[in-house]
mmCIF file of C-alpha atoms in Angstrom:
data_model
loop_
_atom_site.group_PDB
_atom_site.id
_atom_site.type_symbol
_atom_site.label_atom_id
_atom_site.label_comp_id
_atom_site.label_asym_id
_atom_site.label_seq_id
_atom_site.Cartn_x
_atom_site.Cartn_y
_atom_site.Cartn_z
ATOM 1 C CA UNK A 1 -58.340 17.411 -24.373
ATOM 2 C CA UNK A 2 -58.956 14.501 -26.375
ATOM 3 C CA UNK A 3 -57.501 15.836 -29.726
ATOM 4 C CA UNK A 4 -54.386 16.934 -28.037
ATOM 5 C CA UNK A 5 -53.976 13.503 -26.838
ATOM 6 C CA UNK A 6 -54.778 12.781 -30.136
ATOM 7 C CA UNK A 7 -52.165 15.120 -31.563
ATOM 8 C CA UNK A 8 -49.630 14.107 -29.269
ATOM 9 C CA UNK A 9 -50.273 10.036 -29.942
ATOM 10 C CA UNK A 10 -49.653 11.120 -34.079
ATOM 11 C CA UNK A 11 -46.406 13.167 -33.531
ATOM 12 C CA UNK A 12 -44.934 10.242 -31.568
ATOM 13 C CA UNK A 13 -46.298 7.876 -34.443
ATOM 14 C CA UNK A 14 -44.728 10.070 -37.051
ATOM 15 C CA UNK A 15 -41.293 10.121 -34.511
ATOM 16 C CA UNK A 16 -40.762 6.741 -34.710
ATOM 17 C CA UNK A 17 -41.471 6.114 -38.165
ATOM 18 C CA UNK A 18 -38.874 8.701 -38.973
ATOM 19 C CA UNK A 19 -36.482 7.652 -36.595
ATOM 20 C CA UNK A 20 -36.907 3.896 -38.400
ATOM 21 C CA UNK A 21 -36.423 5.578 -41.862
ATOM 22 C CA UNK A 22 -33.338 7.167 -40.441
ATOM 23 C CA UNK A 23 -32.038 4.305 -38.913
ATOM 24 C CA UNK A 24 -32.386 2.260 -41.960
ATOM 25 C CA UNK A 25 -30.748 4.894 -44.087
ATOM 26 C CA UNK A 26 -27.523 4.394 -41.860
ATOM 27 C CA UNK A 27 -27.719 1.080 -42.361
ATOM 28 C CA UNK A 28 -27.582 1.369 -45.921
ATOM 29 C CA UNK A 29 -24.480 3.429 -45.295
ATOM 30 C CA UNK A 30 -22.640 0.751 -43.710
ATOM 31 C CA UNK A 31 -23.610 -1.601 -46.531
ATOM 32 C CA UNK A 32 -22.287 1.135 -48.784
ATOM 33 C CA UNK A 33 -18.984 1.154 -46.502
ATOM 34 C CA UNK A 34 -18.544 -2.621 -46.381
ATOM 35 C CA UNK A 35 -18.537 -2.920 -50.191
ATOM 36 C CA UNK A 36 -16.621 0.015 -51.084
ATOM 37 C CA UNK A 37 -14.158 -1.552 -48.418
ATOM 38 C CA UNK A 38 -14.166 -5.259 -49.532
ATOM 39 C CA UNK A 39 -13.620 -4.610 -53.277
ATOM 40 C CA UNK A 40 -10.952 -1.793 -52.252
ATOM 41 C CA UNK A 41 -8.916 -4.638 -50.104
ATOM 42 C CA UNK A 42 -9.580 -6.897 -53.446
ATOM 43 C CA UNK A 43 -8.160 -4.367 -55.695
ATOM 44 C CA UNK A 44 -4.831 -4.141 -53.594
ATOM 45 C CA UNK A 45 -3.799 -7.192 -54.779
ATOM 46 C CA UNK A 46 -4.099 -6.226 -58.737
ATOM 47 C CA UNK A 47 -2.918 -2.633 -58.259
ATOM 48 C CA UNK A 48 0.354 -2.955 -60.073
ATOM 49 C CA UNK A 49 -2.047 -4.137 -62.862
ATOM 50 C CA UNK A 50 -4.988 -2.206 -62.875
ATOM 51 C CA UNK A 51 -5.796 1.266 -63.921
ATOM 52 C CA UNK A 52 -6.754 3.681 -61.169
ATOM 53 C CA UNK A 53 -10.367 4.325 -62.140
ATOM 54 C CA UNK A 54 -11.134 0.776 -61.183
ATOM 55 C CA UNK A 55 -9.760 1.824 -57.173
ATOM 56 C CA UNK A 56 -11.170 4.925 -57.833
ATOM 57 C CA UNK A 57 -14.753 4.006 -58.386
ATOM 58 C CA UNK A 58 -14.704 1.275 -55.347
ATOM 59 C CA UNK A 59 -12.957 4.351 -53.010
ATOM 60 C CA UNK A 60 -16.004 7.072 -54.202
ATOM 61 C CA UNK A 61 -18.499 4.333 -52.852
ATOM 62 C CA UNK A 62 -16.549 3.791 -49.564
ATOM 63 C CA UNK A 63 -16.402 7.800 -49.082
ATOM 64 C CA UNK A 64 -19.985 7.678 -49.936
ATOM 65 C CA UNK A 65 -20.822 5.275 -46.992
ATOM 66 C CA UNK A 66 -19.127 7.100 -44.582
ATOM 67 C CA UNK A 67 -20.914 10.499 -45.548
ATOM 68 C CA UNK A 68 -24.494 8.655 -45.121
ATOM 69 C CA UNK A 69 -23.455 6.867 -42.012
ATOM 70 C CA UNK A 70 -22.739 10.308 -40.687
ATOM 71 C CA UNK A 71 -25.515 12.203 -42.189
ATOM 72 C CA UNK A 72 -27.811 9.539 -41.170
ATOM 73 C CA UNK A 73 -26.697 9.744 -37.774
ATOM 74 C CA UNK A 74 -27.619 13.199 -37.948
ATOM 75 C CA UNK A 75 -31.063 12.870 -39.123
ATOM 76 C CA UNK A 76 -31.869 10.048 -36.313
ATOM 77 C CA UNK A 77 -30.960 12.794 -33.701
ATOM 78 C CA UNK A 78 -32.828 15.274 -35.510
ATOM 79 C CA UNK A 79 -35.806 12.618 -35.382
ATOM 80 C CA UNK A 80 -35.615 11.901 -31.889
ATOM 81 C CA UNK A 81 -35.309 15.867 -31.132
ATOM 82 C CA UNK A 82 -38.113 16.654 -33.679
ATOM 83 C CA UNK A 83 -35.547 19.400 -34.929
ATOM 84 C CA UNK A 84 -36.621 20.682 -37.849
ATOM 85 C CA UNK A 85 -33.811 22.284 -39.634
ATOM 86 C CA UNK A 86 -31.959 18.983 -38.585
ATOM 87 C CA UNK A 87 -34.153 17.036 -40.346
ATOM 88 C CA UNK A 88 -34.608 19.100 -43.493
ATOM 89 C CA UNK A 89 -30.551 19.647 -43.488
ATOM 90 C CA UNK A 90 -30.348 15.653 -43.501
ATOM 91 C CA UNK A 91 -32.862 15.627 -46.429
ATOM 92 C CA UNK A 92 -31.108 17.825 -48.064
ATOM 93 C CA UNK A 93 -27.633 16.753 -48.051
ATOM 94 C CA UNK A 94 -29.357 13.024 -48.468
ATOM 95 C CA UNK A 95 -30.559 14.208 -51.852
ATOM 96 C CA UNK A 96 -27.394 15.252 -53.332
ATOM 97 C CA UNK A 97 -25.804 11.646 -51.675
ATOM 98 C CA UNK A 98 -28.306 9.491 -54.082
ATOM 99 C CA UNK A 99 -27.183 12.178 -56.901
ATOM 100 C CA UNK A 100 -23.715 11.228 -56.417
ATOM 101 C CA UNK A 101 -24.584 7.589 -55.776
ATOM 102 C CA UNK A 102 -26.063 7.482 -59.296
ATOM 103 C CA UNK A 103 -23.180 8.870 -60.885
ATOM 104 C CA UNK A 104 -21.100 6.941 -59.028
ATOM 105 C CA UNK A 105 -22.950 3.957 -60.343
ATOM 106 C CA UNK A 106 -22.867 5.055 -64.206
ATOM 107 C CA UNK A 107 -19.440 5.979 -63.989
ATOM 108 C CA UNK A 108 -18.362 2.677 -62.743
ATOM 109 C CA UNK A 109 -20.516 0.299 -64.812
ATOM 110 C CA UNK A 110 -18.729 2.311 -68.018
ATOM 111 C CA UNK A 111 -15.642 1.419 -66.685
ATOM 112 C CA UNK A 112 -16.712 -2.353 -68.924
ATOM 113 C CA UNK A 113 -17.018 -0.734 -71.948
ATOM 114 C CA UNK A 114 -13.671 1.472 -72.196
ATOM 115 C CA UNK A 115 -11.414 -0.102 -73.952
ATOM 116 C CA UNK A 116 -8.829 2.169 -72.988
ATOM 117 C CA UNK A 117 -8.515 0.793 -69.494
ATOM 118 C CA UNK A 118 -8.277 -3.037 -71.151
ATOM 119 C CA UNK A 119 -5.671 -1.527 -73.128
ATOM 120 C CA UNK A 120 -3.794 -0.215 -70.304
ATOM 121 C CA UNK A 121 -4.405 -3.154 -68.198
ATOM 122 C CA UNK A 122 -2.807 -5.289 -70.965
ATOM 123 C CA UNK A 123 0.526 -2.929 -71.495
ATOM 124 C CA UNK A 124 1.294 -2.964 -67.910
ATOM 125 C CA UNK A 125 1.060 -6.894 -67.466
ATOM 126 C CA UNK A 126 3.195 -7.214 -70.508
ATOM 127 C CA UNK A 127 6.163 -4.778 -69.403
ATOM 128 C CA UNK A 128 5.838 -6.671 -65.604
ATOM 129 C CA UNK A 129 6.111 -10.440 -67.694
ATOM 130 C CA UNK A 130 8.952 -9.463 -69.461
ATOM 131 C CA UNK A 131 10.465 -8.860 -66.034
ATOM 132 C CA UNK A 132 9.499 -12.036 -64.523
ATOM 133 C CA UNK A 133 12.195 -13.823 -62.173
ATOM 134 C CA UNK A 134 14.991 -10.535 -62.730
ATOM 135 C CA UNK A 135 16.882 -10.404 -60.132
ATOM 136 C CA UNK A 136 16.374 -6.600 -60.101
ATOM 137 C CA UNK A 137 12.463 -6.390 -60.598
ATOM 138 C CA UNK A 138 11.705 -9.183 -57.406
ATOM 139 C CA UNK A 139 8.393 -6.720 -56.622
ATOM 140 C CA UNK A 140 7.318 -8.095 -60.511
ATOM 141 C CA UNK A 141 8.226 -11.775 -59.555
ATOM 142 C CA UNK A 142 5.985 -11.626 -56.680
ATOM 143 C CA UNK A 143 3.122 -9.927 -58.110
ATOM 144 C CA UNK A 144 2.564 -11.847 -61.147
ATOM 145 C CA UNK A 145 3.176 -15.608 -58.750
ATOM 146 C CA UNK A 146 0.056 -13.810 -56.789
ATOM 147 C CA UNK A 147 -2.108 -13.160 -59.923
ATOM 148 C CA UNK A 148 -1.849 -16.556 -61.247
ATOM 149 C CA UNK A 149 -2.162 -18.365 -58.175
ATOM 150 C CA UNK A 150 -5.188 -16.135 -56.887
ATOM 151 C CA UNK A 151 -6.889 -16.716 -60.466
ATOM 152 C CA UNK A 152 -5.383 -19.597 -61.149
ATOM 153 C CA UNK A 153 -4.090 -18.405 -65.032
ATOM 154 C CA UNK A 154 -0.457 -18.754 -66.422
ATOM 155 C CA UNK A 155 1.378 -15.911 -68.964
ATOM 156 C CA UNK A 156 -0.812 -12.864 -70.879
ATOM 157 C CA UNK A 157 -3.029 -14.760 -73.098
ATOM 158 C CA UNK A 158 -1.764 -18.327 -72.342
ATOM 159 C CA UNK A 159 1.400 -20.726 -71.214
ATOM 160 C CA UNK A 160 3.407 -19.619 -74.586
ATOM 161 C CA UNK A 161 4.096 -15.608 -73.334
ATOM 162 C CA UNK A 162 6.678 -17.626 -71.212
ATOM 163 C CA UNK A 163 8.304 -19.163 -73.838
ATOM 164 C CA UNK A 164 9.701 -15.540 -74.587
ATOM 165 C CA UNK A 165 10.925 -14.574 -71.059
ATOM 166 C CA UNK A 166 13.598 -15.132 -69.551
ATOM 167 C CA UNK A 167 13.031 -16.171 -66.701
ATOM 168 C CA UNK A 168 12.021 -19.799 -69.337
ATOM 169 C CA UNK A 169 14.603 -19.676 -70.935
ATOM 170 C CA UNK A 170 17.253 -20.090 -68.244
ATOM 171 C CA UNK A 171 15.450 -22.797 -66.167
ATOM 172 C CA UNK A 172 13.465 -24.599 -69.045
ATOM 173 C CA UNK A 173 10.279 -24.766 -67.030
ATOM 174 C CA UNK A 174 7.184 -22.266 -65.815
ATOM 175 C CA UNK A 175 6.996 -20.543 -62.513
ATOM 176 C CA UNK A 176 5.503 -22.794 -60.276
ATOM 177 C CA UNK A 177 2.488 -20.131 -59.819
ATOM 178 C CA UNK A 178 1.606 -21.703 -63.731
ATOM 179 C CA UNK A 179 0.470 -24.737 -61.661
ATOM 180 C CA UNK A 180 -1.856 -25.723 -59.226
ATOM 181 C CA UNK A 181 -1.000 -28.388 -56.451
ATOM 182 C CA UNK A 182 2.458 -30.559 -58.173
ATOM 183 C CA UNK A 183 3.639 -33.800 -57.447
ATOM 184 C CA UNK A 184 6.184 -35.441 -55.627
ATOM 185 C CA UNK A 185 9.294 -37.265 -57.036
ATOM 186 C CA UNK A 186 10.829 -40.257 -55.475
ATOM 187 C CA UNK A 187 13.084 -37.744 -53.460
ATOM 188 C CA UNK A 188 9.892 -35.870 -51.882
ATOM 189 C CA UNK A 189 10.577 -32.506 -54.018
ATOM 190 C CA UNK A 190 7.691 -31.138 -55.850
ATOM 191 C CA UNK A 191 7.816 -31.650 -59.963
ATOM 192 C CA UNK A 192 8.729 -28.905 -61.959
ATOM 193 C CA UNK A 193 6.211 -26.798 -63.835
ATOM 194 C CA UNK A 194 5.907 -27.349 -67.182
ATOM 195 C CA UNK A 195 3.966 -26.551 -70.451
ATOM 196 C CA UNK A 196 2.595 -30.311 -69.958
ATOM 197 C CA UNK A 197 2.120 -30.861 -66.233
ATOM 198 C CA UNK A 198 -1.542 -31.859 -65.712
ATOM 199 C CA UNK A 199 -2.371 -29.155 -63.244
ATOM 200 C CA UNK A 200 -1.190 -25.818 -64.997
ATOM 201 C CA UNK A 201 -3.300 -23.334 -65.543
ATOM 202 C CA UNK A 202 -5.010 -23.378 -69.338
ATOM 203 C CA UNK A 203 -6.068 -19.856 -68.970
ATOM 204 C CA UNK A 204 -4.838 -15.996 -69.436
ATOM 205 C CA UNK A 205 -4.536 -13.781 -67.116
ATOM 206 C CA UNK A 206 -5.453 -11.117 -69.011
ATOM 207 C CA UNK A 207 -8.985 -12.578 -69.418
ATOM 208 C CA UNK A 208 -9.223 -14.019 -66.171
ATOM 209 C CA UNK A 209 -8.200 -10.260 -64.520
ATOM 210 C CA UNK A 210 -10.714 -9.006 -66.911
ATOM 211 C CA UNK A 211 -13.238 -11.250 -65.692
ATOM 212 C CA UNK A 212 -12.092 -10.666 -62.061
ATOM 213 C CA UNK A 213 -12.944 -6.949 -62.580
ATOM 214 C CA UNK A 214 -16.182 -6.945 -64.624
ATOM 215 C CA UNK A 215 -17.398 -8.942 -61.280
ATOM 216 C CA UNK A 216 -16.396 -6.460 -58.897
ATOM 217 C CA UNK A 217 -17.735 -3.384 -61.132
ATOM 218 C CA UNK A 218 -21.108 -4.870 -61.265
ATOM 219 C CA UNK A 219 -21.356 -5.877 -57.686
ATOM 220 C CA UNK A 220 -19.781 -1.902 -56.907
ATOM 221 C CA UNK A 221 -22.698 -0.325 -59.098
ATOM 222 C CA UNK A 222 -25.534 -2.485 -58.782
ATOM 223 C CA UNK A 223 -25.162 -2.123 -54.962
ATOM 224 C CA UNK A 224 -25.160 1.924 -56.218
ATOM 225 C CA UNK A 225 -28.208 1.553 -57.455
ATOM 226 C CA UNK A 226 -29.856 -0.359 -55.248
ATOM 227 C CA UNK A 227 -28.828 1.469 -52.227
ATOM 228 C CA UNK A 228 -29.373 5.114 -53.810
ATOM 229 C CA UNK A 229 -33.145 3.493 -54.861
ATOM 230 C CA UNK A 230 -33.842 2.467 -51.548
ATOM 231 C CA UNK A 231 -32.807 5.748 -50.381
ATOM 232 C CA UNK A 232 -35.412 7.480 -52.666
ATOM 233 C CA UNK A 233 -38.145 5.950 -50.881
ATOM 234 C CA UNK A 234 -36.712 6.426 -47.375
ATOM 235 C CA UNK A 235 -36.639 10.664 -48.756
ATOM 236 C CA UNK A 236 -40.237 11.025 -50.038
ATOM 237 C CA UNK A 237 -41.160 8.995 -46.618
ATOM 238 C CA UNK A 238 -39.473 11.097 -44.375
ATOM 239 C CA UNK A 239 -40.234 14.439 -46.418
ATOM 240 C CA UNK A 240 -44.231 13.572 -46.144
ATOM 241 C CA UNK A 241 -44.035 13.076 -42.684
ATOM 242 C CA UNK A 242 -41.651 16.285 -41.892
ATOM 243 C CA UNK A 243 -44.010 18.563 -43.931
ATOM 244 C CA UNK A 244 -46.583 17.603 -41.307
ATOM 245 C CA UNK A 245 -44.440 18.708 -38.367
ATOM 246 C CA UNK A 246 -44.845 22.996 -37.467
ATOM 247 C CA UNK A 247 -42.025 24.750 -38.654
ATOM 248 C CA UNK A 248 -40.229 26.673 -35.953
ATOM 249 C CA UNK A 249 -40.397 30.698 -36.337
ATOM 250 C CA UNK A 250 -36.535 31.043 -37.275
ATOM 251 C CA UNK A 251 -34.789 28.211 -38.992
ATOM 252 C CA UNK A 252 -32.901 30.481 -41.921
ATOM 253 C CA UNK A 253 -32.154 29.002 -44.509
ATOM 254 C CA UNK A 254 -34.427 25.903 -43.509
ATOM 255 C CA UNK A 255 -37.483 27.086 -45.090
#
């Protein structure tokens, strides 16, 4: 009598443990979720610039939160049910998540050493410059007044890419975007923009988008990592504990 009180007091010990592992592994879903979604909504803004492997990367990681969230959910039920070809399905499929997580996270941390994509990057803010302020191309205008107002840099490499466009050369003074907050004439209008005005930008924003990214790639991979090593743990925990559990007479392909 006493060891199947005994017996019964463990499995409810080992219940709750795994339903805390479980739990915790959908948490680290969401977090997955909530980056993948942040730095997608902050590539948006730099898509006419950007390669796709950058969106690409931060869209595999949002994917991959929603598949944990999911799978997690499905391994808390099978916790609170004791199921055991629940549980070992959620192992499973948990196991090939952290592969993917991994790869995820190499794949996107080489995305700083390709020069290919900084090549590309480069080319495709060069044709959009050369379009600035055309009357046909406004979609160009408006992207490259967000770029350099969001990271606060003027032209390709510096204020002197402008001296070739023209959009310069018909007005005789840089988009506005060139220049943080302006001052006000006698009449109450804001100054023009110029290669002198105190508050223009001094740098690129070819480095400055390159900077921008390198950020975002490390924050999109190291939170791979993490995650996927956290995950580890949360496996070998729950696998321990589910090897202790009786395995049912027909679970096929469970066991």
């Amino acid at each position: 009598m006493e060891s199947d009180m005994m017996g019964k007091k463990t499995e409810k010990s080992f219940r709750g443990i795994l339903l805390g592992l479980t739990g915790a592994s959908m948490v680290l879903g969401v977090i997955l979720l909530t980056v993948g979604s942040v730095v997608v909504s902050g590539y948006s803004v730099y898509l006419d610039f950007i390669t796709g492997r950058y969106l690409e990367s931060a869209v595999f990681i949002l994917v991959m939160g929603i598949v944990v969230v999911t799978v997690s959910a499905i391994g808390f039920y099978a916790a609170l049910k004791s199921h055991y070809c629940m549980m070992t399905t959620f192992l499973i499929i948990m196991v090939l998540a952290i592969l993917c997580e991994l790869i995820a996270a190499v794949t996107t941390f080489a995305l700083n050493g390709e020069k290919s994509h900084e090549m590309g990057m480069r080319k495709k803010l060069k044709e959009s410059l050369d379009m600035y302020g055309s009357p046909t191309s406004p979609q160009q205008t408006q992207s490259w007044d967000l770029i350099q107002t969001e990271l606060h840099c003027c032209g390709l490499n510096d204020v002197n890419d402008y001296s070739r466009s023209s959009f310069t050369n018909q007005t005789g003074y840089l988009p506005e975007s060139c220049c943080g907050p302006l001052q006000l004439d006698k009449f109450g209008d804001p100054e023009k923009c110029r290669p002198d005005t105190p508050s223009r930008h001094k740098a690129g924003c070819v480095i400055a988008l390159k900077s921008l990214l390198v950020r975002k790639v490390g924050v999109v991979g190291a939170m791979a990592v993490i995650v996927a090593t956290v995950q580890i743990t949360i496996i070998v925990g729950a696998s321990v504990l589910v090897s202790k559990w009786k395995v049912p007479g027909q679970c096929y392909p469970c066991y």
